[in-house]
Coordinates of C-alpha atoms in Angstrom, one line a residue:
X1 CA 15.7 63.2 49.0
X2 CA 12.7 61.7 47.3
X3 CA 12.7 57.9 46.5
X4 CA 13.2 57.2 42.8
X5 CA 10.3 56.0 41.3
X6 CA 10.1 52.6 39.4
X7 CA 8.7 52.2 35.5
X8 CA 5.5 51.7 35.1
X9 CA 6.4 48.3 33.3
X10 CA 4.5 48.8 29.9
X11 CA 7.8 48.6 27.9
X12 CA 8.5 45.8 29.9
X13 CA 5.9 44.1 29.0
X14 CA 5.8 44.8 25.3
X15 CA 9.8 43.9 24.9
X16 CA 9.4 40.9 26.6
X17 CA 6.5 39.4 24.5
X18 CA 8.5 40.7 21.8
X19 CA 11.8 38.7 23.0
X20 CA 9.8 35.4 23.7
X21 CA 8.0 35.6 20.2
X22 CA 11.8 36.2 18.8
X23 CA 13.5 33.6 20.9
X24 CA 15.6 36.0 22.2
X25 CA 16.6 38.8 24.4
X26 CA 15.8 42.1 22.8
X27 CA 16.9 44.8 25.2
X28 CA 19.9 45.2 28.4
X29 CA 18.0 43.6 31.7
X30 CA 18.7 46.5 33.2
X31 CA 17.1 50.2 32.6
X32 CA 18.7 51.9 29.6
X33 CA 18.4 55.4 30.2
X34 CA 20.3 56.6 27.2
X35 CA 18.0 59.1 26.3
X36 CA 20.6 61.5 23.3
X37 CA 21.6 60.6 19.8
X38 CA 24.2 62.2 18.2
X39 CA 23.4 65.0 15.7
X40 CA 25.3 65.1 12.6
X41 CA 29.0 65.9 12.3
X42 CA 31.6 66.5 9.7
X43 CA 34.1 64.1 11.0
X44 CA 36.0 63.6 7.9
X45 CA 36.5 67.5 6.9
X46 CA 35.0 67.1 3.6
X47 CA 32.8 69.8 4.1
X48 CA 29.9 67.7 4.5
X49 CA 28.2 66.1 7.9
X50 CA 28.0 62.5 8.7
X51 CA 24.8 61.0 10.2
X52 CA 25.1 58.7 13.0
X53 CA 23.0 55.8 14.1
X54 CA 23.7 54.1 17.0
X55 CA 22.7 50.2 17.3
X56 CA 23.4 49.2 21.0
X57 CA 21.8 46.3 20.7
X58 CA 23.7 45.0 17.6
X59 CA 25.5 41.6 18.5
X60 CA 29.8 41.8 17.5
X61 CA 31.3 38.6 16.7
X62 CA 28.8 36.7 18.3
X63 CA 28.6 39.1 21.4
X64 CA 25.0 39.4 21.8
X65 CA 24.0 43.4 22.6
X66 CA 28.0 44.3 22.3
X67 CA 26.1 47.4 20.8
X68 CA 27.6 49.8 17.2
X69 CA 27.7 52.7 15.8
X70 CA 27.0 53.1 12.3
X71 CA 28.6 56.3 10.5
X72 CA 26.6 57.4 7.3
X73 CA 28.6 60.0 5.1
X74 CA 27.7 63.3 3.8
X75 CA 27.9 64.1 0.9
X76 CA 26.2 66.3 -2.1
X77 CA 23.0 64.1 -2.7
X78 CA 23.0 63.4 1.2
X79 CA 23.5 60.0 2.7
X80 CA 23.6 56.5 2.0
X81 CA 24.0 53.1 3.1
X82 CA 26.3 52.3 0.6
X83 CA 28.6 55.3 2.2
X84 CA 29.0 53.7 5.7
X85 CA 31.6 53.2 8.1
X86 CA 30.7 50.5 11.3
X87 CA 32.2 51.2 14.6
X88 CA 32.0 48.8 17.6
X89 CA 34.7 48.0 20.5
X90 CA 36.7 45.5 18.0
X91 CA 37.3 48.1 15.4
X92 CA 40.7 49.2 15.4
X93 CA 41.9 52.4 17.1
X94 CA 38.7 51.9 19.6
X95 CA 39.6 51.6 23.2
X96 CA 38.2 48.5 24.6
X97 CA 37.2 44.5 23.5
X98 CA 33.2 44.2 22.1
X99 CA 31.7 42.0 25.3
X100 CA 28.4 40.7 25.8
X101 CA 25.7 43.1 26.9
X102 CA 28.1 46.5 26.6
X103 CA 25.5 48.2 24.6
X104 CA 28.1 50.7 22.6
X105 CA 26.7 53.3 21.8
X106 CA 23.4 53.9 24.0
X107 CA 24.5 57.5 24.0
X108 CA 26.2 59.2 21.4
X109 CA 27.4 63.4 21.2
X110 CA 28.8 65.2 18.4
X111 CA 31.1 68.3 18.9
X112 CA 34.6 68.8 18.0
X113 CA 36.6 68.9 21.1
X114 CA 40.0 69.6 20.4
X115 CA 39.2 72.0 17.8
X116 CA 41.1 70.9 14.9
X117 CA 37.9 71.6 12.7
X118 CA 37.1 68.1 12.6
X119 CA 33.9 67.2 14.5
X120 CA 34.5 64.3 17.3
X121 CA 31.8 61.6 18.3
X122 CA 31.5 60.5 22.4
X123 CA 30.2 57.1 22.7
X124 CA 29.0 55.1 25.8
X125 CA 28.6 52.1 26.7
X126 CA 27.3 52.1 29.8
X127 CA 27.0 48.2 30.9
X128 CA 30.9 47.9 30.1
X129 CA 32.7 45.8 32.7
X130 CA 35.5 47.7 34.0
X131 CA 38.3 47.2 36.6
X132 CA 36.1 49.5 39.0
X133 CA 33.2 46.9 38.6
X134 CA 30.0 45.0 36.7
X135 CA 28.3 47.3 34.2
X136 CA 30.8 50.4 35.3
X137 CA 30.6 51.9 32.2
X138 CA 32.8 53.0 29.9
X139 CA 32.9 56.7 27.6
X140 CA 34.9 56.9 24.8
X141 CA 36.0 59.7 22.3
X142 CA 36.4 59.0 19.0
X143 CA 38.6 61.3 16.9
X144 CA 37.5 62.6 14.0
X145 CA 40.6 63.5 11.4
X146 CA 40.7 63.3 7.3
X147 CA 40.0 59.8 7.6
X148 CA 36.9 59.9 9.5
X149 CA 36.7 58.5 12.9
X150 CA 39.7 56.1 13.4
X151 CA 41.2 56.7 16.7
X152 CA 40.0 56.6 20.1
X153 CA 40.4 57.4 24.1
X154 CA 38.5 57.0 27.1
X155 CA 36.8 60.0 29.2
X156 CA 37.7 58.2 32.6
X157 CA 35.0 58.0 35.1
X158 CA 36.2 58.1 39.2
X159 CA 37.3 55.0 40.9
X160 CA 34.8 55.0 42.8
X161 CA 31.9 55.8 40.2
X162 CA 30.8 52.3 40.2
X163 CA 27.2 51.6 38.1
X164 CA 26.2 52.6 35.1
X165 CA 28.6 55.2 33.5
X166 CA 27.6 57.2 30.5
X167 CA 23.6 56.5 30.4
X168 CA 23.5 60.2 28.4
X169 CA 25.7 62.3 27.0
X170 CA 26.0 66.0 26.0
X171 CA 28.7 67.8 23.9
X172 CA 29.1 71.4 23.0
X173 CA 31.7 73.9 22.0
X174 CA 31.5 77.5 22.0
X175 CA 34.8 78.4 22.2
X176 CA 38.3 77.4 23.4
X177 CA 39.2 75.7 26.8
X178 CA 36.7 75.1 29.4
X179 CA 34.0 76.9 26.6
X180 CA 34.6 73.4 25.3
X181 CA 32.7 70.5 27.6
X182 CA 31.5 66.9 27.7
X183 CA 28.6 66.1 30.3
X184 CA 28.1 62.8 31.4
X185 CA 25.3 61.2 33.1
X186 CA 25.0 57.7 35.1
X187 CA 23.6 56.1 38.1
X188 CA 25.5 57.7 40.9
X189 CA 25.7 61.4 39.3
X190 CA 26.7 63.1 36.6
X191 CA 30.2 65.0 35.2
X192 CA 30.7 67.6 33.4
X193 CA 34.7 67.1 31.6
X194 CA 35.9 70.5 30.5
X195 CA 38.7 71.3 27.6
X196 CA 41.3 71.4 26.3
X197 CA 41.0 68.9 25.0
X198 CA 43.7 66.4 22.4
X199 CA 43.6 63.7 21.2
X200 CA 45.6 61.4 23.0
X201 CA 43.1 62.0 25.7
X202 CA 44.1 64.7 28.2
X203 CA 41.5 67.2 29.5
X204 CA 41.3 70.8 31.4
X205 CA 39.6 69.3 34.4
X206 CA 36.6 67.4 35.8
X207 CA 33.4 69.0 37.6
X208 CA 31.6 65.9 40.1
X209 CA 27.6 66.0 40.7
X210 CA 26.5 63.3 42.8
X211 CA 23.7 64.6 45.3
X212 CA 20.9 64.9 43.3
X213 CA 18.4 61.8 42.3
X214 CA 20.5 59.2 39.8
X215 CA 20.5 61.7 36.5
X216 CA 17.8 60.7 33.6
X217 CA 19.5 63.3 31.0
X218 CA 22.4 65.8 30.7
X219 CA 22.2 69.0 28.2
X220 CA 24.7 71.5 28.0
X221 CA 23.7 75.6 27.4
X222 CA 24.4 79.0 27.7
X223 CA 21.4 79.9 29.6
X224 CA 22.6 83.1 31.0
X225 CA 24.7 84.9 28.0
X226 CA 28.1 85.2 30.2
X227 CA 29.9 82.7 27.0
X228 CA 30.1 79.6 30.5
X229 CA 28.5 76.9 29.5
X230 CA 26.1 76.2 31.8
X231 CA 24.5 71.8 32.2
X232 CA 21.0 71.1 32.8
X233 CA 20.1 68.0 34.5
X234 CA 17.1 65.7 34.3
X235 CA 16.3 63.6 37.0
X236 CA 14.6 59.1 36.9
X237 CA 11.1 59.5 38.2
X238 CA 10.9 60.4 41.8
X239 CA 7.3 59.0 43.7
X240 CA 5.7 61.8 44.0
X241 CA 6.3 63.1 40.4
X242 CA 5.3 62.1 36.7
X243 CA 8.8 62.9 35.8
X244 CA 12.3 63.5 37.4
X245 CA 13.8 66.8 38.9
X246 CA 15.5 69.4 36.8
X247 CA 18.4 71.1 37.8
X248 CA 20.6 73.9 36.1
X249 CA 24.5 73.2 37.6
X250 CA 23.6 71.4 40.6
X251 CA 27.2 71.1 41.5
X252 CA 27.8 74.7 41.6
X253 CA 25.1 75.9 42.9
X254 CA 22.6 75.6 45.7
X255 CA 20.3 72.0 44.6
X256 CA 17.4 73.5 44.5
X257 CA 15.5 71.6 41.5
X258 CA 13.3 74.2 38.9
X259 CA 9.6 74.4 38.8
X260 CA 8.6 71.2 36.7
X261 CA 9.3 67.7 35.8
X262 CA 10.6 65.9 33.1
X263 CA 12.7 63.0 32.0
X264 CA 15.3 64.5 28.8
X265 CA 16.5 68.4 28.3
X266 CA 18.1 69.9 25.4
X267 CA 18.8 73.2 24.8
X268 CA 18.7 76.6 22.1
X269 CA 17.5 79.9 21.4
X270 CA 13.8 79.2 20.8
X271 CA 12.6 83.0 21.2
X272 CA 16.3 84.7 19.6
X273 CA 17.1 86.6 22.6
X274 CA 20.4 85.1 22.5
X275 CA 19.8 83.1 25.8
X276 CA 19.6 79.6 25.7
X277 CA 16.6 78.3 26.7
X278 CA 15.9 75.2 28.6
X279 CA 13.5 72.4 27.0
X280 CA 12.0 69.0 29.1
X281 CA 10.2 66.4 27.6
X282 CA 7.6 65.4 30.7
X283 CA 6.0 62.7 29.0
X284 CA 4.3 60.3 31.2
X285 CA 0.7 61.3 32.5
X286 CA 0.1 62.9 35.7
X287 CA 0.9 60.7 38.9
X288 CA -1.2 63.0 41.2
X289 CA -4.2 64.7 38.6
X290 CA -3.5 68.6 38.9
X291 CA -0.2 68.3 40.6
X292 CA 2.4 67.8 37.8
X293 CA 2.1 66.4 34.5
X294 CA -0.3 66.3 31.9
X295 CA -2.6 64.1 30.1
X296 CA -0.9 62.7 27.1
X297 CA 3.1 64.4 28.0
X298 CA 3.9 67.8 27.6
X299 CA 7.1 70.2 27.2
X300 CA 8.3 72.6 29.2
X301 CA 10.0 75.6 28.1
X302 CA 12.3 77.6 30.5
X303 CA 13.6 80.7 28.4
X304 CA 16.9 81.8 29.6
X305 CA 17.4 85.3 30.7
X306 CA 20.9 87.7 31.7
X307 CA 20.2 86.2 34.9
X308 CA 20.0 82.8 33.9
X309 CA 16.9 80.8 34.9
X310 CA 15.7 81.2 38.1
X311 CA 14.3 78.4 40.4
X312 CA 10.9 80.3 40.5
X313 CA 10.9 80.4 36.6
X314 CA 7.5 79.1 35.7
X315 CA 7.9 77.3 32.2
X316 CA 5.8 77.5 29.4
X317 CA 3.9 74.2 28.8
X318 CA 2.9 72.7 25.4
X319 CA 0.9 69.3 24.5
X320 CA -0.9 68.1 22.0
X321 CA -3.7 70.5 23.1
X322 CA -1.8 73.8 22.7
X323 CA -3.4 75.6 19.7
X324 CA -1.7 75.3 16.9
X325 CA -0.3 71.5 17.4
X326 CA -1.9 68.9 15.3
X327 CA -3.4 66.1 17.4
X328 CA -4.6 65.8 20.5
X329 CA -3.6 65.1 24.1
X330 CA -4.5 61.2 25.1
X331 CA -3.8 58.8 27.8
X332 CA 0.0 57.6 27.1
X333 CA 1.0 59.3 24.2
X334 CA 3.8 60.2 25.6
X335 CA 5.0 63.3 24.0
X336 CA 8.2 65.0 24.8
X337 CA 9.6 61.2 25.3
X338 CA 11.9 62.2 22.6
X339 CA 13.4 65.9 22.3
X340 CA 16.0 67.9 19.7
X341 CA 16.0 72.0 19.9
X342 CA 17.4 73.1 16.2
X343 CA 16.4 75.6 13.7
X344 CA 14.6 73.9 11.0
X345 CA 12.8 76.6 8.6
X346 CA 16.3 78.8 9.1
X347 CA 14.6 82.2 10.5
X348 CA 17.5 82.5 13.3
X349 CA 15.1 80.6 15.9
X350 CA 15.3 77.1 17.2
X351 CA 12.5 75.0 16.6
X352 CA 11.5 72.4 19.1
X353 CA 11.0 68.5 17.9
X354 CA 8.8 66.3 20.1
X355 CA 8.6 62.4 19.7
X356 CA 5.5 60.8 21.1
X357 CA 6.4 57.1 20.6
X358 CA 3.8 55.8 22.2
X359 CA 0.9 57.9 19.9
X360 CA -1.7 55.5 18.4
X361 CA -2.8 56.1 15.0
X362 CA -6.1 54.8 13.8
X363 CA -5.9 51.1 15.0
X364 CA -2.7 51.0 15.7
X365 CA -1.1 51.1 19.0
X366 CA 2.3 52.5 20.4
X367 CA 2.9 53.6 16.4
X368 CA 4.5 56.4 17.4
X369 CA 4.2 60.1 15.8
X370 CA 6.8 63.4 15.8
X371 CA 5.7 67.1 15.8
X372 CA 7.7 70.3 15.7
X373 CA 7.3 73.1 17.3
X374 CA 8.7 76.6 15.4
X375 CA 10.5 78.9 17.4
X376 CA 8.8 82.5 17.9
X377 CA 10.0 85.8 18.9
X378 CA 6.9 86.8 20.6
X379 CA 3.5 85.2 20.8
X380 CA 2.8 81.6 22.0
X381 CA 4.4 78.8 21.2
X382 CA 2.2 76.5 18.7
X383 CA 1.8 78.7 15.6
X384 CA 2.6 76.8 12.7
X385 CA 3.3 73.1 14.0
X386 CA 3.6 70.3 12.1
X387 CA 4.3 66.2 12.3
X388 CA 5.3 63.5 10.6
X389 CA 4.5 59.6 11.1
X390 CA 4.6 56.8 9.1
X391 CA 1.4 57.2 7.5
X392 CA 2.4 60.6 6.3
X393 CA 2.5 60.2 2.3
X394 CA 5.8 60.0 1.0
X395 CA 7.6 58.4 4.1
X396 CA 8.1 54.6 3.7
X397 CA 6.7 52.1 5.8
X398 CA 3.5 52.1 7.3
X399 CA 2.5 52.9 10.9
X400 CA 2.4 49.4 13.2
X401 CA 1.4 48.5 16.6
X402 CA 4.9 49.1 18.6
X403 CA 6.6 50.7 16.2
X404 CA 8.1 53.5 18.5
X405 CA 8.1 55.8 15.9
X406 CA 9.9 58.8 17.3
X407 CA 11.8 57.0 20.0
X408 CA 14.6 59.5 19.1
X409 CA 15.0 62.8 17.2
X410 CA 17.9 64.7 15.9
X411 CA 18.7 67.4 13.0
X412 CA 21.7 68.0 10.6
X413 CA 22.3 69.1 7.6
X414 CA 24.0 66.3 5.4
X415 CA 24.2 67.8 1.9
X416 CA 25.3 71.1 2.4
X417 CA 22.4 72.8 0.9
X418 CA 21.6 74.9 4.4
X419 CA 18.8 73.0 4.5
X420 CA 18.5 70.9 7.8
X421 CA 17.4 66.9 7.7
X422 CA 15.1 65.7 10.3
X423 CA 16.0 62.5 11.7
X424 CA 13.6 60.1 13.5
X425 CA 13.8 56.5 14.8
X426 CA 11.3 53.9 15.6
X427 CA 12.9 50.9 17.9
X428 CA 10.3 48.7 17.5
X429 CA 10.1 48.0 14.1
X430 CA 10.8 45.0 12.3
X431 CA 10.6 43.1 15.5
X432 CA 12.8 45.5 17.5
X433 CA 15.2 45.5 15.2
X434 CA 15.1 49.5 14.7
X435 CA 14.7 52.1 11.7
X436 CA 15.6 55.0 11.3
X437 CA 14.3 57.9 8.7
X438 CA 16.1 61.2 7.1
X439 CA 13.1 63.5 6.1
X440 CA 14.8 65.9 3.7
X441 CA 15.6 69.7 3.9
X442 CA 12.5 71.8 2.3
X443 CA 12.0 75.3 1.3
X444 CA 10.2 75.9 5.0
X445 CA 10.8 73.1 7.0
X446 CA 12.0 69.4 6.1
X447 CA 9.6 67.4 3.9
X448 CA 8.3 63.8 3.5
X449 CA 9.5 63.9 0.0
X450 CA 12.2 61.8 -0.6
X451 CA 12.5 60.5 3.5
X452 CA 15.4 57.7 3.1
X453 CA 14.6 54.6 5.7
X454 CA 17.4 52.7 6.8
X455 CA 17.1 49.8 8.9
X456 CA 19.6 47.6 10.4
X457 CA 20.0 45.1 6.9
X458 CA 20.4 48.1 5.0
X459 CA 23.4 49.1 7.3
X460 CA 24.4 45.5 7.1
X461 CA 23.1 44.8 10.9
X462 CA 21.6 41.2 9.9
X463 CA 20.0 40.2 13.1
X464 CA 16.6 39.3 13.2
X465 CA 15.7 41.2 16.5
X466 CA 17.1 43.7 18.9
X467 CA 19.5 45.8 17.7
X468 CA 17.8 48.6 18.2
X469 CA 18.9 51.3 15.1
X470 CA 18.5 54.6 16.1
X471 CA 18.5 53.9 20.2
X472 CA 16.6 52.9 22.7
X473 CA 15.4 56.8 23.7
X474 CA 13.6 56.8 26.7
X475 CA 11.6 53.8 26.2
X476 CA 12.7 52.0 29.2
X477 CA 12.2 55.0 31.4
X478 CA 8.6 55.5 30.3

């Protein structure tokens, strides 16, 4: 197996700085590699979905990094911080005491698991001290019911699964039973739990995957048609690559990793052939020029077929170079370090959403920019792409140095118009405190008029530094 391959320390440096200028410590000592956020969910069955925003970082009762999730309700002139529910390991109903250092939400999933038509949220935290050890990890369900999300169990991780438990987390539901899954990724492996599912916290059965490198990011699809879900794994950064491995069910089927690197997957119909396809953000420029990689990040496409997707599929690549995408390609931008697959403009095909975190603009460094990527039937991908950033007129703020703007992505719709949101965080700002923006439904695609920004006063997260709204993304990793 090839040696995993350490970060190259830039985020290091920047959070540290960061935490000695705050008095403070900003992020977990050790790599987050939570890489998912949670799309939207109706977890109160009032016909509208809920936004979530993690905070792992947000200090509980004193507990410094104890880590939150903040629930923003739906409703029919969207969300607000006014309409908030906040979730950590000392609210009642929630499995588990707040502690220093858990980060609580690092990962979050939406789907509804039991199938009672109200949508469930998974939570991690993956630093948790547990019986099986320091920084174990713990993943909870949280129940969603007509009073929202008030009940909780625990998705139990092997005895012997010692470090790191629920880094990333996927959730999807197709149908009933095992069409019904929870993937779950940490430092030795990941596992996929499939249904039933109830609520007091039985499941069909368990599916173990520890033989590949230490698992980057989980996503779950149906990449060959056949209604089986199917789970995509994304490797940490091996030495001889700019990004990890990717696997489709490596413990099913012979490990032999696909063409490509990358560090996150998520999945969808980008081309409407009713596969899923495979996306990988690869963002991190080439550690051997003309081997793997590219210059600025890229994203890899690998369209699913009857057959599935072979290990000598060759996936499309886009970057910032790819006709059609605004910008261009440049030393550690780091595009596809943030990644949601969903169909924005409503023509039956998923569009592909790209953070770049790292993207300077004008003067400012690390201020972080988001592009999407339209779906096409036929033709390359590129055609009519768009981004966003903080200098965009109409969405508040203003692009900083370190902002991290697009350190995650994710899309839902909140008002119940059939019109999805786009939502984007930025970790960095306001001294790592996190932000987090909801770019409105349009006619065509969602628009800058009338983005909401909520940071973590606005959710009533008072801490002056580290609580990271929105996640921590990749930002470690890369």
């Amino acid at each position: 197996m090839l040696k995993s391959r350490t970060s190259r320390g830039r985020w290091r440096a920047v959070a540290t700085v960061a935490a000695v200028l705050a008095g403070g410590s900003l992020l977990p000592a050790a790599p987050a590699f939570a890489v998912h956020g949670a799309v939207p969910g109706d977890f109160n069955g009032d016909g509208y979905r809920d936004a979530v925003l993690p905070a792992p970082g947000a200090n509980v009762a004193g507990k410094e990094g104890a880590g939150a999730v903040v629930v923003l309700y739906g409703s029919k002139s969207g969300i607000s911080a006014a309409h908030r529910k906040t979730i950590t390991q000392n609210t009642a109903g929630v499995p588990g005491t707040a502690e220093a250092g858990d980060g609580f939400g690092s990962a979050t999933a939406t789907a509804d698991l039991n199938r009672d038509g109200y949508a469930d949220l998974v939570v991690s935290a993956p630093y948790e001290d547990t019986p099986r050890g320091k920084d174990a990890g713990l993943v909870t369900v949280l129940w969603g019911g007509k009073s929202g999300l008030t009940t909780g169990t625990d998705l139990p991780a092997p005895s012997d699964y010692l470090e790191r438990y629920g880094t990333d987390l996927a959730a999807l539901s197709i149908g009933a039973g095992s069409r019904t899954q929870v993937a779950v990724a940490g430092s030795e492996g990941s596992l996929v739990f499939k249904g039933p599912f109830s609520r007091t916290g039985t499941f069909g059965s368990i599916a173990r995957e520890d033989n590949t490198a230490s698992p980057a990011s989980v996503a779950l699809g149906d990449f060959d048609g056949n209604a089986v879900l199917d789970v995509a794994v994304t490797t940490v950064g091996l030495s001889d690559l700019s990004g990890g491995e990717v696997y489709v069910d490596p413990a099913t089927t012979f490990r032999q990793p696909k063409r490509g690197n990358g560090f996150i997957a998520a999945s969808g119909d980008v081309n409407g052939d009713g596969y899923a396809d495979l996306v990988v953000g690869d963002p991190l420029d080439p550690y051997v020029a003309g081997v793997d990689g590219a210059l600025g990040g890229r994203v890899l496409v690998y369209y699913g077929t009857a057959k599935g997707i072979a290990a000598s599929t060759e996936p499309v690549q886009v970057t910032q170079d790819t006709a059609g995408v605004p910008g261009a390609s440049e030393k550690e931008d780091e595009f596809g370090g943030a990644l949601a697959v969903a169909d924005l403009n409503r023509d039956g095909l998923a569009d592909i959403v790209v953070g770049a975190p790292s993207e300077s603009l004008a003067s400012k460094s690390r201020a972080g920019n988001v592009t999407v990527i339209p779906g096409r039937r036929t033709g390359a991908l590129g055609s009519g792409s768009y981004s966003f950033s903080q200098d965009t007129a109409g969405v508040p703020g203003a692009s900083e140095t370190d902002d991290f703007f697009g350190t995650t992505v994710s899309v839902g719709d909140v008002n119940n118009d059939g019109k999805p949101e786009l939502f984007v965080s930025a970790a960095g700002e306001n001294n790592f405190t996190g932000a987090v923006w909801a770019f409105p439904g349009g006619t065509s695609h969602p628009t800058a008029t009338g983005t909401k920004l909520f940071t973590g006063p606005t959710v009533g997260l008072t801490q002056q530094s580290g609580t990271a709204l929105g996640g921590y993304g990749l930002l470690w990793l890369i």
